[in-house]
Amino acid sequence: MVKTVLITGASGGIGYELAKVFARNAYDLILVARSTDKLQHVQTELTQTHPIQVRVISQDLSQPESPLALFENVQQQGLTVDVLVNNAGFGDYGPFAKCDWVRHNSMLQLNMVTLTHLTRLILPPMQQRGYGKILNVASTAAFQPGPFMAAYYASKSYVMSFTEALAHEVKDTGITATVLCPGPTRGTDFQARARLGDVDFFKKLKLPEAAAVAQFGYDALERNQVVAVHGLFNRLLVFTNRITPRRAVTNAVGQLQAPQQD
Ligand SMILES: NC(=O)c1ccc[n+]([C@@H]2O[C@H](COP(=O)([O-])OP(=O)(O)OC[C@H]3O[C@@H](n4cnc5c(N)ncnc54)[C@H](OP(=O)(O)O)[C@@H]3O)[C@@H](O)[C@H]2O)c1
């Protein structure tokens, strides 16, 4: 029986790479993002290279009503979602007091509320069938406060905490929940969209590719791993965070991410 995965934020970056991994593993795909042209491009590419069905849905997922609209669209098409990948998300860099509230509000809606609402809608049908997998994309930002991206870091802490608790609630029911925590990743638009251009550590580090992060996330989902931190460097960082006073960690991130003085 062919399984179907719904991936949010599949028009580029990690979501696009996840779509390729699921395609290689013979899943049918439902790909969601705003950019119709990019989604259609991915659809053409993946149907030409794999014997699978690829459906695309153009939708802005940062609106409060969008999860229900997406769910109803999927139901009306008679589709079953076996795997839900909540990947769409973005960051917004700068001092919190100066943030553009409309943009920040969209970020919080997309990163947290849409992810939670979609899960709430898609989980019960999974439970009825006794099978389902949920992959939520958080970040290594989930593990500590992040001055100058305060709300983004907090949103990813939410995603991690939510997913860990959900994994506990659904254990032994045929459903699994995994949270993927990438560190800074190459081959995505994250940095540009978050306006992180002038942050030094993003420029200096040798970053992993989105394709490697996606494969790692898929493997973690297959293993039913709950928390999956990508890369040895990131795992070391997470371990160091755990044994360092939180205030010291916050200061360190604050120094790393402080806007450059001209
Ligand atoms: N790249 C990194 O360094 C990094 C590190 C840790 C965690 N992450 C997390 O990884 C996830 C994927 O990000 P990425 O790095 O692949 O960034 P990306 O290249 O900017 O891709 C983001 C995806 O989300 C979609 N998206 C953005 N806003 C949307 C909206 N309002 N409605 C629907 N779709 C929307 C985008 O498509 P459209 O623009 O077409 O809508 C795109 O497909 C995010 O949750 C991010 O927080 C990224």
mmCIF file of C-alpha atoms and ligand atoms in Angstrom:
data_model
loop_
_atom_site.group_PDB
_atom_site.id
_atom_site.type_symbol
_atom_site.label_atom_id
_atom_site.label_comp_id
_atom_site.label_asym_id
_atom_site.label_seq_id
_atom_site.Cartn_x
_atom_site.Cartn_y
_atom_site.Cartn_z
ATOM 1 C CA MET A 1 0.000 0.000 0.000
ATOM 2 C CA VAL A 2 1.466 3.349 -1.080
ATOM 3 C CA LYS A 3 1.796 5.821 1.769
ATOM 4 C CA THR A 4 1.201 9.566 1.512
ATOM 5 C CA VAL A 5 3.185 12.334 3.202
ATOM 6 C CA LEU A 6 2.038 15.941 3.561
ATOM 7 C CA ILE A 7 4.996 18.341 3.779
ATOM 8 C CA THR A 8 4.593 22.033 4.608
ATOM 9 C CA GLY A 9 7.197 24.439 3.270
ATOM 10 C CA ALA A 10 8.138 22.082 0.443
ATOM 11 C CA SER A 11 8.884 24.706 -2.226
ATOM 12 C CA GLY A 12 12.507 25.108 -1.140
ATOM 13 C CA GLY A 13 15.192 24.459 1.455
ATOM 14 C CA ILE A 14 14.862 21.550 3.888
ATOM 15 C CA GLY A 15 11.205 20.902 2.932
ATOM 16 C CA TYR A 16 12.115 20.453 -0.743
ATOM 17 C CA GLU A 17 14.912 18.066 0.221
ATOM 18 C CA LEU A 18 12.502 16.143 2.459
ATOM 19 C CA ALA A 19 10.133 15.853 -0.514
ATOM 20 C CA LYS A 20 12.971 14.296 -2.536
ATOM 21 C CA VAL A 21 13.797 11.808 0.239
ATOM 22 C CA PHE A 22 10.147 10.715 0.597
ATOM 23 C CA ALA A 23 9.873 10.453 -3.215
ATOM 24 C CA ARG A 24 12.935 8.164 -3.301
ATOM 25 C CA ASN A 25 11.177 6.026 -0.704
ATOM 26 C CA ALA A 26 8.075 5.675 -2.931
ATOM 27 C CA TYR A 27 5.706 7.921 -0.964
ATOM 28 C CA ASP A 28 2.983 9.908 -2.710
ATOM 29 C CA LEU A 29 3.420 13.583 -1.856
ATOM 30 C CA ILE A 30 1.175 16.485 -0.887
ATOM 31 C CA LEU A 31 3.372 19.581 -0.996
ATOM 32 C CA VAL A 32 2.276 22.866 0.556
ATOM 33 C CA ALA A 33 3.784 26.367 0.393
ATOM 34 C CA ARG A 34 2.860 29.798 -0.970
ATOM 35 C CA SER A 35 4.895 29.814 -4.220
ATOM 36 C CA THR A 36 2.769 28.092 -6.856
ATOM 37 C CA ASP A 37 5.490 28.223 -9.529
ATOM 38 C CA LYS A 38 8.131 26.647 -7.280
ATOM 39 C CA LEU A 39 5.727 23.936 -6.123
ATOM 40 C CA GLN A 40 4.822 23.118 -9.734
ATOM 41 C CA HIS A 41 8.493 22.924 -10.586
ATOM 42 C CA VAL A 42 9.042 20.409 -7.753
ATOM 43 C CA GLN A 43 5.942 18.486 -8.874
ATOM 44 C CA THR A 44 7.259 18.192 -12.435
ATOM 45 C CA GLU A 45 10.741 17.214 -11.285
ATOM 46 C CA LEU A 46 9.588 14.506 -8.877
ATOM 47 C CA THR A 47 6.881 12.962 -11.078
ATOM 48 C CA GLN A 48 9.403 12.738 -13.935
ATOM 49 C CA THR A 49 11.967 10.973 -11.774
ATOM 50 C CA HIS A 50 9.751 8.746 -9.567
ATOM 51 C CA PRO A 51 6.609 6.626 -10.154
ATOM 52 C CA ILE A 52 4.601 8.555 -7.561
ATOM 53 C CA GLN A 53 1.654 10.981 -7.309
ATOM 54 C CA VAL A 54 2.615 14.534 -6.379
ATOM 55 C CA ARG A 55 -0.137 16.999 -5.462
ATOM 56 C CA VAL A 56 0.611 20.621 -4.695
ATOM 57 C CA ILE A 57 -1.418 23.066 -2.648
ATOM 58 C CA SER A 58 -0.538 26.782 -2.686
ATOM 59 C CA GLN A 59 -1.468 28.267 0.617
ATOM 60 C CA ASP A 60 -0.224 30.864 3.072
ATOM 61 C CA LEU A 61 -0.033 28.883 6.297
ATOM 62 C CA SER A 62 0.519 31.907 8.517
ATOM 63 C CA GLN A 63 -3.202 32.732 8.598
ATOM 64 C CA PRO A 64 -5.269 31.453 11.564
ATOM 65 C CA GLU A 65 -7.841 29.836 9.247
ATOM 66 C CA SER A 66 -5.282 28.116 6.978
ATOM 67 C CA PRO A 67 -4.818 24.772 8.825
ATOM 68 C CA LEU A 68 -8.548 23.981 8.666
ATOM 69 C CA ALA A 69 -8.764 25.092 5.026
ATOM 70 C CA LEU A 70 -5.801 22.842 4.159
ATOM 71 C CA PHE A 71 -7.255 19.881 6.054
ATOM 72 C CA GLU A 72 -10.636 20.271 4.339
ATOM 73 C CA ASN A 73 -8.940 20.549 0.943
ATOM 74 C CA VAL A 74 -7.058 17.293 1.582
ATOM 75 C CA GLN A 75 -10.243 15.556 2.771
ATOM 76 C CA GLN A 76 -12.264 16.783 -0.227
ATOM 77 C CA GLN A 77 -9.631 15.254 -2.519
ATOM 78 C CA GLY A 78 -10.161 11.947 -0.674
ATOM 79 C CA LEU A 79 -6.531 11.831 0.423
ATOM 80 C CA THR A 80 -5.188 10.022 3.477
ATOM 81 C CA VAL A 81 -2.193 11.505 5.279
ATOM 82 C CA ASP A 82 0.046 8.760 6.684
ATOM 83 C CA VAL A 83 2.938 11.087 7.494
ATOM 84 C CA LEU A 84 2.682 14.765 8.440
ATOM 85 C CA VAL A 85 5.809 16.906 8.148
ATOM 86 C CA ASN A 86 5.413 20.320 9.773
ATOM 87 C CA ASN A 87 8.453 22.001 8.266
ATOM 88 C CA ALA A 88 7.342 25.507 7.152
ATOM 89 C CA GLY A 89 8.825 28.183 9.369
ATOM 90 C CA PHE A 90 11.014 31.257 9.396
ATOM 91 C CA GLY A 91 13.030 33.489 11.707
ATOM 92 C CA ASP A 92 13.196 37.247 12.170
ATOM 93 C CA TYR A 93 16.490 38.764 13.309
ATOM 94 C CA GLY A 94 16.944 41.963 15.334
ATOM 95 C CA PRO A 95 16.258 43.547 18.726
ATOM 96 C CA PHE A 96 12.785 42.492 19.838
ATOM 97 C CA ALA A 97 11.716 46.062 20.708
ATOM 98 C CA LYS A 98 12.233 47.078 17.066
ATOM 99 C CA CYS A 99 10.599 44.059 15.415
ATOM 100 C CA ASP A 100 7.895 44.409 12.775
ATOM 101 C CA TRP A 101 4.954 43.042 14.750
ATOM 102 C CA VAL A 102 2.931 41.909 11.727
ATOM 103 C CA ARG A 103 5.884 39.822 10.530
ATOM 104 C CA HIS A 104 6.597 38.496 14.027
ATOM 105 C CA ASN A 105 2.971 37.560 14.505
ATOM 106 C CA SER A 106 3.014 35.625 11.193
ATOM 107 C CA MET A 107 6.169 33.850 12.341
ATOM 108 C CA LEU A 108 4.628 32.769 15.646
ATOM 109 C CA GLN A 109 1.443 31.709 13.899
ATOM 110 C CA LEU A 110 3.334 29.632 11.304
ATOM 111 C CA ASN A 111 6.042 28.176 13.558
ATOM 112 C CA MET A 112 3.713 27.228 16.435
ATOM 113 C CA VAL A 113 -0.041 27.623 15.958
ATOM 114 C CA THR A 114 -0.338 26.239 12.419
ATOM 115 C CA LEU A 115 1.933 23.306 13.325
ATOM 116 C CA THR A 116 -0.189 22.545 16.399
ATOM 117 C CA HIS A 117 -3.548 22.998 14.672
ATOM 118 C CA LEU A 118 -2.566 20.840 11.676
ATOM 119 C CA THR A 119 -1.418 18.139 14.069
ATOM 120 C CA ARG A 120 -4.721 18.389 15.962
ATOM 121 C CA LEU A 121 -6.646 17.949 12.699
ATOM 122 C CA ILE A 122 -4.587 15.146 11.159
ATOM 123 C CA LEU A 123 -3.869 13.084 14.291
ATOM 124 C CA PRO A 124 -7.420 11.733 14.953
ATOM 125 C CA PRO A 125 -7.753 10.138 11.474
ATOM 126 C CA MET A 126 -4.303 8.609 12.024
ATOM 127 C CA GLN A 127 -5.510 7.227 15.367
ATOM 128 C CA GLN A 128 -8.609 5.764 13.715
ATOM 129 C CA ARG A 129 -6.368 3.905 11.264
ATOM 130 C CA GLY A 130 -3.879 2.956 14.009
ATOM 131 C CA TYR A 131 -0.957 4.290 11.967
ATOM 132 C CA GLY A 132 0.743 7.640 11.498
ATOM 133 C CA LYS A 133 4.001 9.519 11.759
ATOM 134 C CA ILE A 134 4.575 13.179 12.575
ATOM 135 C CA LEU A 135 7.843 15.015 11.913
ATOM 136 C CA ASN A 136 8.080 18.529 13.319
ATOM 137 C CA VAL A 137 11.025 20.684 12.306
ATOM 138 C CA ALA A 138 12.381 22.695 15.239
ATOM 139 C CA SER A 139 16.029 23.798 15.457
ATOM 140 C CA THR A 140 19.027 23.715 17.755
ATOM 141 C CA ALA A 141 17.568 27.122 18.722
ATOM 142 C CA ALA A 142 15.091 25.092 20.778
ATOM 143 C CA PHE A 143 17.714 24.355 23.420
ATOM 144 C CA GLN A 144 18.455 27.880 24.709
ATOM 145 C CA PRO A 145 17.215 31.463 24.699
ATOM 146 C CA GLY A 146 18.347 33.438 21.640
ATOM 147 C CA PRO A 147 18.833 37.177 22.164
ATOM 148 C CA PHE A 148 18.165 39.128 18.915
ATOM 149 C CA MET A 149 15.970 36.251 17.706
ATOM 150 C CA ALA A 150 14.140 35.898 21.005
ATOM 151 C CA ALA A 151 10.699 34.925 19.724
ATOM 152 C CA TYR A 152 12.073 32.587 17.011
ATOM 153 C CA TYR A 153 14.157 30.630 19.542
ATOM 154 C CA ALA A 154 11.191 30.494 21.916
ATOM 155 C CA SER A 155 8.943 29.246 19.082
ATOM 156 C CA LYS A 156 11.348 26.380 18.410
ATOM 157 C CA SER A 157 11.493 25.509 22.147
ATOM 158 C CA TYR A 158 7.704 25.255 21.922
ATOM 159 C CA VAL A 159 7.918 22.900 18.933
ATOM 160 C CA MET A 160 10.372 20.641 20.749
ATOM 161 C CA SER A 161 8.435 20.557 24.024
ATOM 162 C CA PHE A 162 5.124 19.993 22.216
ATOM 163 C CA THR A 163 6.524 17.150 20.131
ATOM 164 C CA GLU A 164 8.174 15.386 23.073
ATOM 165 C CA ALA A 165 4.917 15.531 25.056
ATOM 166 C CA LEU A 166 2.888 14.377 22.038
ATOM 167 C CA ALA A 167 5.265 11.456 21.454
ATOM 168 C CA HIS A 168 4.569 10.362 25.014
ATOM 169 C CA GLU A 169 0.787 10.667 24.630
ATOM 170 C CA VAL A 170 0.661 8.570 21.455
ATOM 171 C CA LYS A 171 3.216 5.901 22.322
ATOM 172 C CA ASP A 172 2.046 2.320 21.826
ATOM 173 C CA THR A 173 -0.822 3.466 19.540
ATOM 174 C CA GLY A 174 0.905 3.053 16.181
ATOM 175 C CA ILE A 175 1.589 6.806 15.970
ATOM 176 C CA THR A 176 5.032 8.354 16.406
ATOM 177 C CA ALA A 177 6.216 11.945 16.767
ATOM 178 C CA THR A 178 9.731 13.131 15.996
ATOM 179 C CA VAL A 179 11.263 16.577 16.341
ATOM 180 C CA LEU A 180 14.118 17.367 13.965
ATOM 181 C CA CYS A 181 16.603 19.956 15.262
ATOM 182 C CA PRO A 182 18.923 21.212 12.531
ATOM 183 C CA GLY A 183 21.605 23.770 13.203
ATOM 184 C CA PRO A 184 22.396 26.467 10.617
ATOM 185 C CA THR A 185 21.989 24.800 7.221
ATOM 186 C CA ARG A 186 23.227 25.605 3.722
ATOM 187 C CA GLY A 187 20.994 25.442 0.617
ATOM 188 C CA THR A 188 18.034 27.202 2.227
ATOM 189 C CA ASP A 189 16.592 30.727 2.208
ATOM 190 C CA PHE A 190 16.389 30.782 5.995
ATOM 191 C CA GLN A 191 19.281 33.178 6.541
ATOM 192 C CA ALA A 192 18.074 35.701 3.940
ATOM 193 C CA ARG A 193 14.451 35.552 5.094
ATOM 194 C CA ALA A 194 15.521 36.027 8.717
ATOM 195 C CA ARG A 195 17.736 38.969 7.610
ATOM 196 C CA LEU A 196 20.728 37.308 9.266
ATOM 197 C CA GLY A 197 23.146 38.601 6.637
ATOM 198 C CA ASP A 198 25.416 40.487 8.998
ATOM 199 C CA VAL A 199 25.735 37.836 11.710
ATOM 200 C CA ASP A 200 29.331 36.661 11.711
ATOM 201 C CA PHE A 201 28.980 33.012 12.759
ATOM 202 C CA PHE A 202 26.646 32.246 9.858
ATOM 203 C CA LYS A 203 29.354 33.426 7.454
ATOM 204 C CA LYS A 204 32.286 31.662 9.143
ATOM 205 C CA LEU A 205 30.968 28.165 9.871
ATOM 206 C CA LYS A 206 31.182 25.261 7.417
ATOM 207 C CA LEU A 207 27.497 24.387 7.328
ATOM 208 C CA PRO A 208 25.817 21.087 6.398
ATOM 209 C CA GLU A 209 23.648 20.889 3.286
ATOM 210 C CA ALA A 210 19.843 20.800 3.463
ATOM 211 C CA ALA A 211 19.871 17.411 1.679
ATOM 212 C CA ALA A 212 21.902 15.836 4.517
ATOM 213 C CA VAL A 213 19.589 17.351 7.152
ATOM 214 C CA ALA A 214 16.524 16.021 5.327
ATOM 215 C CA GLN A 215 17.927 12.485 5.030
ATOM 216 C CA PHE A 216 18.823 12.570 8.740
ATOM 217 C CA GLY A 217 15.274 13.691 9.614
ATOM 218 C CA TYR A 218 13.739 10.941 7.488
ATOM 219 C CA ASP A 219 15.965 8.300 9.100
ATOM 220 C CA ALA A 220 15.084 9.554 12.599
ATOM 221 C CA LEU A 221 11.377 9.368 11.714
ATOM 222 C CA GLU A 222 11.822 5.804 10.445
ATOM 223 C CA ARG A 223 13.616 4.852 13.701
ATOM 224 C CA ASN A 224 10.791 6.439 15.759
ATOM 225 C CA GLN A 225 13.390 8.670 17.424
ATOM 226 C CA VAL A 226 11.752 11.446 19.449
ATOM 227 C CA VAL A 227 14.440 14.175 19.439
ATOM 228 C CA ALA A 228 16.864 14.215 16.496
ATOM 229 C CA VAL A 229 19.663 16.790 16.612
ATOM 230 C CA HIS A 230 21.542 16.912 13.323
ATOM 231 C CA GLY A 231 25.355 16.765 13.307
ATOM 232 C CA LEU A 232 28.063 15.990 15.841
ATOM 233 C CA PHE A 233 28.923 19.680 16.336
ATOM 234 C CA ASN A 234 25.295 20.515 17.160
ATOM 235 C CA ARG A 235 24.961 17.532 19.510
ATOM 236 C CA LEU A 236 28.105 18.674 21.351
ATOM 237 C CA LEU A 237 26.679 22.179 21.562
ATOM 238 C CA VAL A 238 23.397 20.874 22.974
ATOM 239 C CA PHE A 239 25.282 18.753 25.521
ATOM 240 C CA THR A 240 27.443 21.732 26.552
ATOM 241 C CA ASN A 241 24.301 23.854 26.946
ATOM 242 C CA ARG A 242 22.839 21.295 29.329
ATOM 243 C CA ILE A 243 25.802 21.428 31.694
ATOM 244 C CA THR A 244 26.362 25.209 31.506
ATOM 245 C CA PRO A 245 24.349 27.730 33.585
ATOM 246 C CA ARG A 246 21.485 29.018 31.419
ATOM 247 C CA ARG A 247 22.442 32.640 31.969
ATOM 248 C CA ALA A 248 25.954 31.995 30.644
ATOM 249 C CA VAL A 249 24.524 30.254 27.569
ATOM 250 C CA THR A 250 22.149 33.174 26.965
ATOM 251 C CA ASN A 251 25.046 35.650 27.241
ATOM 252 C CA ALA A 252 27.113 33.628 24.760
ATOM 253 C CA VAL A 253 24.290 33.497 22.188
ATOM 254 C CA GLY A 254 23.649 37.205 22.774
ATOM 255 C CA GLN A 255 27.275 38.006 21.988
ATOM 256 C CA LEU A 256 27.340 35.773 18.913
ATOM 257 C CA GLN A 257 24.144 37.241 17.501
ATOM 258 C CA ALA A 258 24.630 40.870 18.502
ATOM 259 C CA PRO A 259 24.160 43.219 15.542
ATOM 260 C CA GLN A 260 27.525 44.382 14.159
ATOM 261 C CA GLN A 261 28.495 47.977 14.983
ATOM 262 C CA ASP A 262 29.627 49.970 11.922
HETATM 263 N N1 LIG B 1 18.100 26.758 7.365
HETATM 264 C C1 LIG B 1 18.477 26.770 8.627
HETATM 265 O O1 LIG B 1 19.584 27.218 8.938
HETATM 266 C C2 LIG B 1 17.564 26.189 9.679
HETATM 267 C C3 LIG B 1 18.111 25.830 10.932
HETATM 268 C C4 LIG B 1 17.286 25.294 11.894
HETATM 269 C C5 LIG B 1 15.923 25.118 11.640
HETATM 270 N N2 LIG B 1 15.414 25.489 10.436
HETATM 271 C C6 LIG B 1 13.968 25.305 10.234
HETATM 272 O O2 LIG B 1 13.788 24.519 9.065
HETATM 273 C C7 LIG B 1 12.487 24.767 8.527
HETATM 274 C C8 LIG B 1 12.606 24.942 7.018
HETATM 275 O O3 LIG B 1 13.313 26.141 6.755
HETATM 276 P P1 LIG B 1 14.416 26.276 5.620
HETATM 277 O O4 LIG B 1 15.710 26.441 6.279
HETATM 278 O O5 LIG B 1 14.267 25.198 4.616
HETATM 279 O O6 LIG B 1 14.009 27.708 5.036
HETATM 280 P P2 LIG B 1 13.523 28.160 3.586
HETATM 281 O O7 LIG B 1 14.514 27.723 2.569
HETATM 282 O O8 LIG B 1 13.247 29.620 3.754
HETATM 283 O O9 LIG B 1 12.170 27.358 3.350
HETATM 284 C C9 LIG B 1 11.006 27.657 4.061
HETATM 285 C C10 LIG B 1 9.814 26.960 3.430
HETATM 286 O O10 LIG B 1 8.637 27.344 4.160
HETATM 287 C C11 LIG B 1 7.699 27.921 3.253
HETATM 288 N N3 LIG B 1 6.937 28.981 3.914
HETATM 289 C C12 LIG B 1 7.438 30.108 4.473
HETATM 290 N N4 LIG B 1 6.440 30.878 4.919
HETATM 291 C C13 LIG B 1 5.283 30.224 4.613
HETATM 292 C C14 LIG B 1 3.909 30.517 4.789
HETATM 293 N N5 LIG B 1 3.508 31.655 5.372
HETATM 294 N N6 LIG B 1 2.991 29.635 4.363
HETATM 295 C C15 LIG B 1 3.380 28.493 3.755
HETATM 296 N N7 LIG B 1 4.664 28.143 3.564
HETATM 297 C C16 LIG B 1 5.607 29.014 3.984
HETATM 298 C C17 LIG B 1 8.531 28.448 2.103
HETATM 299 O O11 LIG B 1 7.804 28.485 0.889
HETATM 300 P P3 LIG B 1 7.052 29.769 0.275
HETATM 301 O O12 LIG B 1 7.940 30.955 0.459
HETATM 302 O O13 LIG B 1 6.851 29.351 -1.151
HETATM 303 O O14 LIG B 1 5.764 29.871 1.011
HETATM 304 C C18 LIG B 1 9.604 27.370 1.987
HETATM 305 O O15 LIG B 1 9.113 26.286 1.243
HETATM 306 C C19 LIG B 1 11.939 25.989 9.269
HETATM 307 O O16 LIG B 1 11.003 25.579 10.220
HETATM 308 C C20 LIG B 1 13.178 26.571 9.944
HETATM 309 O O17 LIG B 1 12.861 27.267 11.125
HETATM 310 C C21 LIG B 1 16.194 26.020 9.447
#
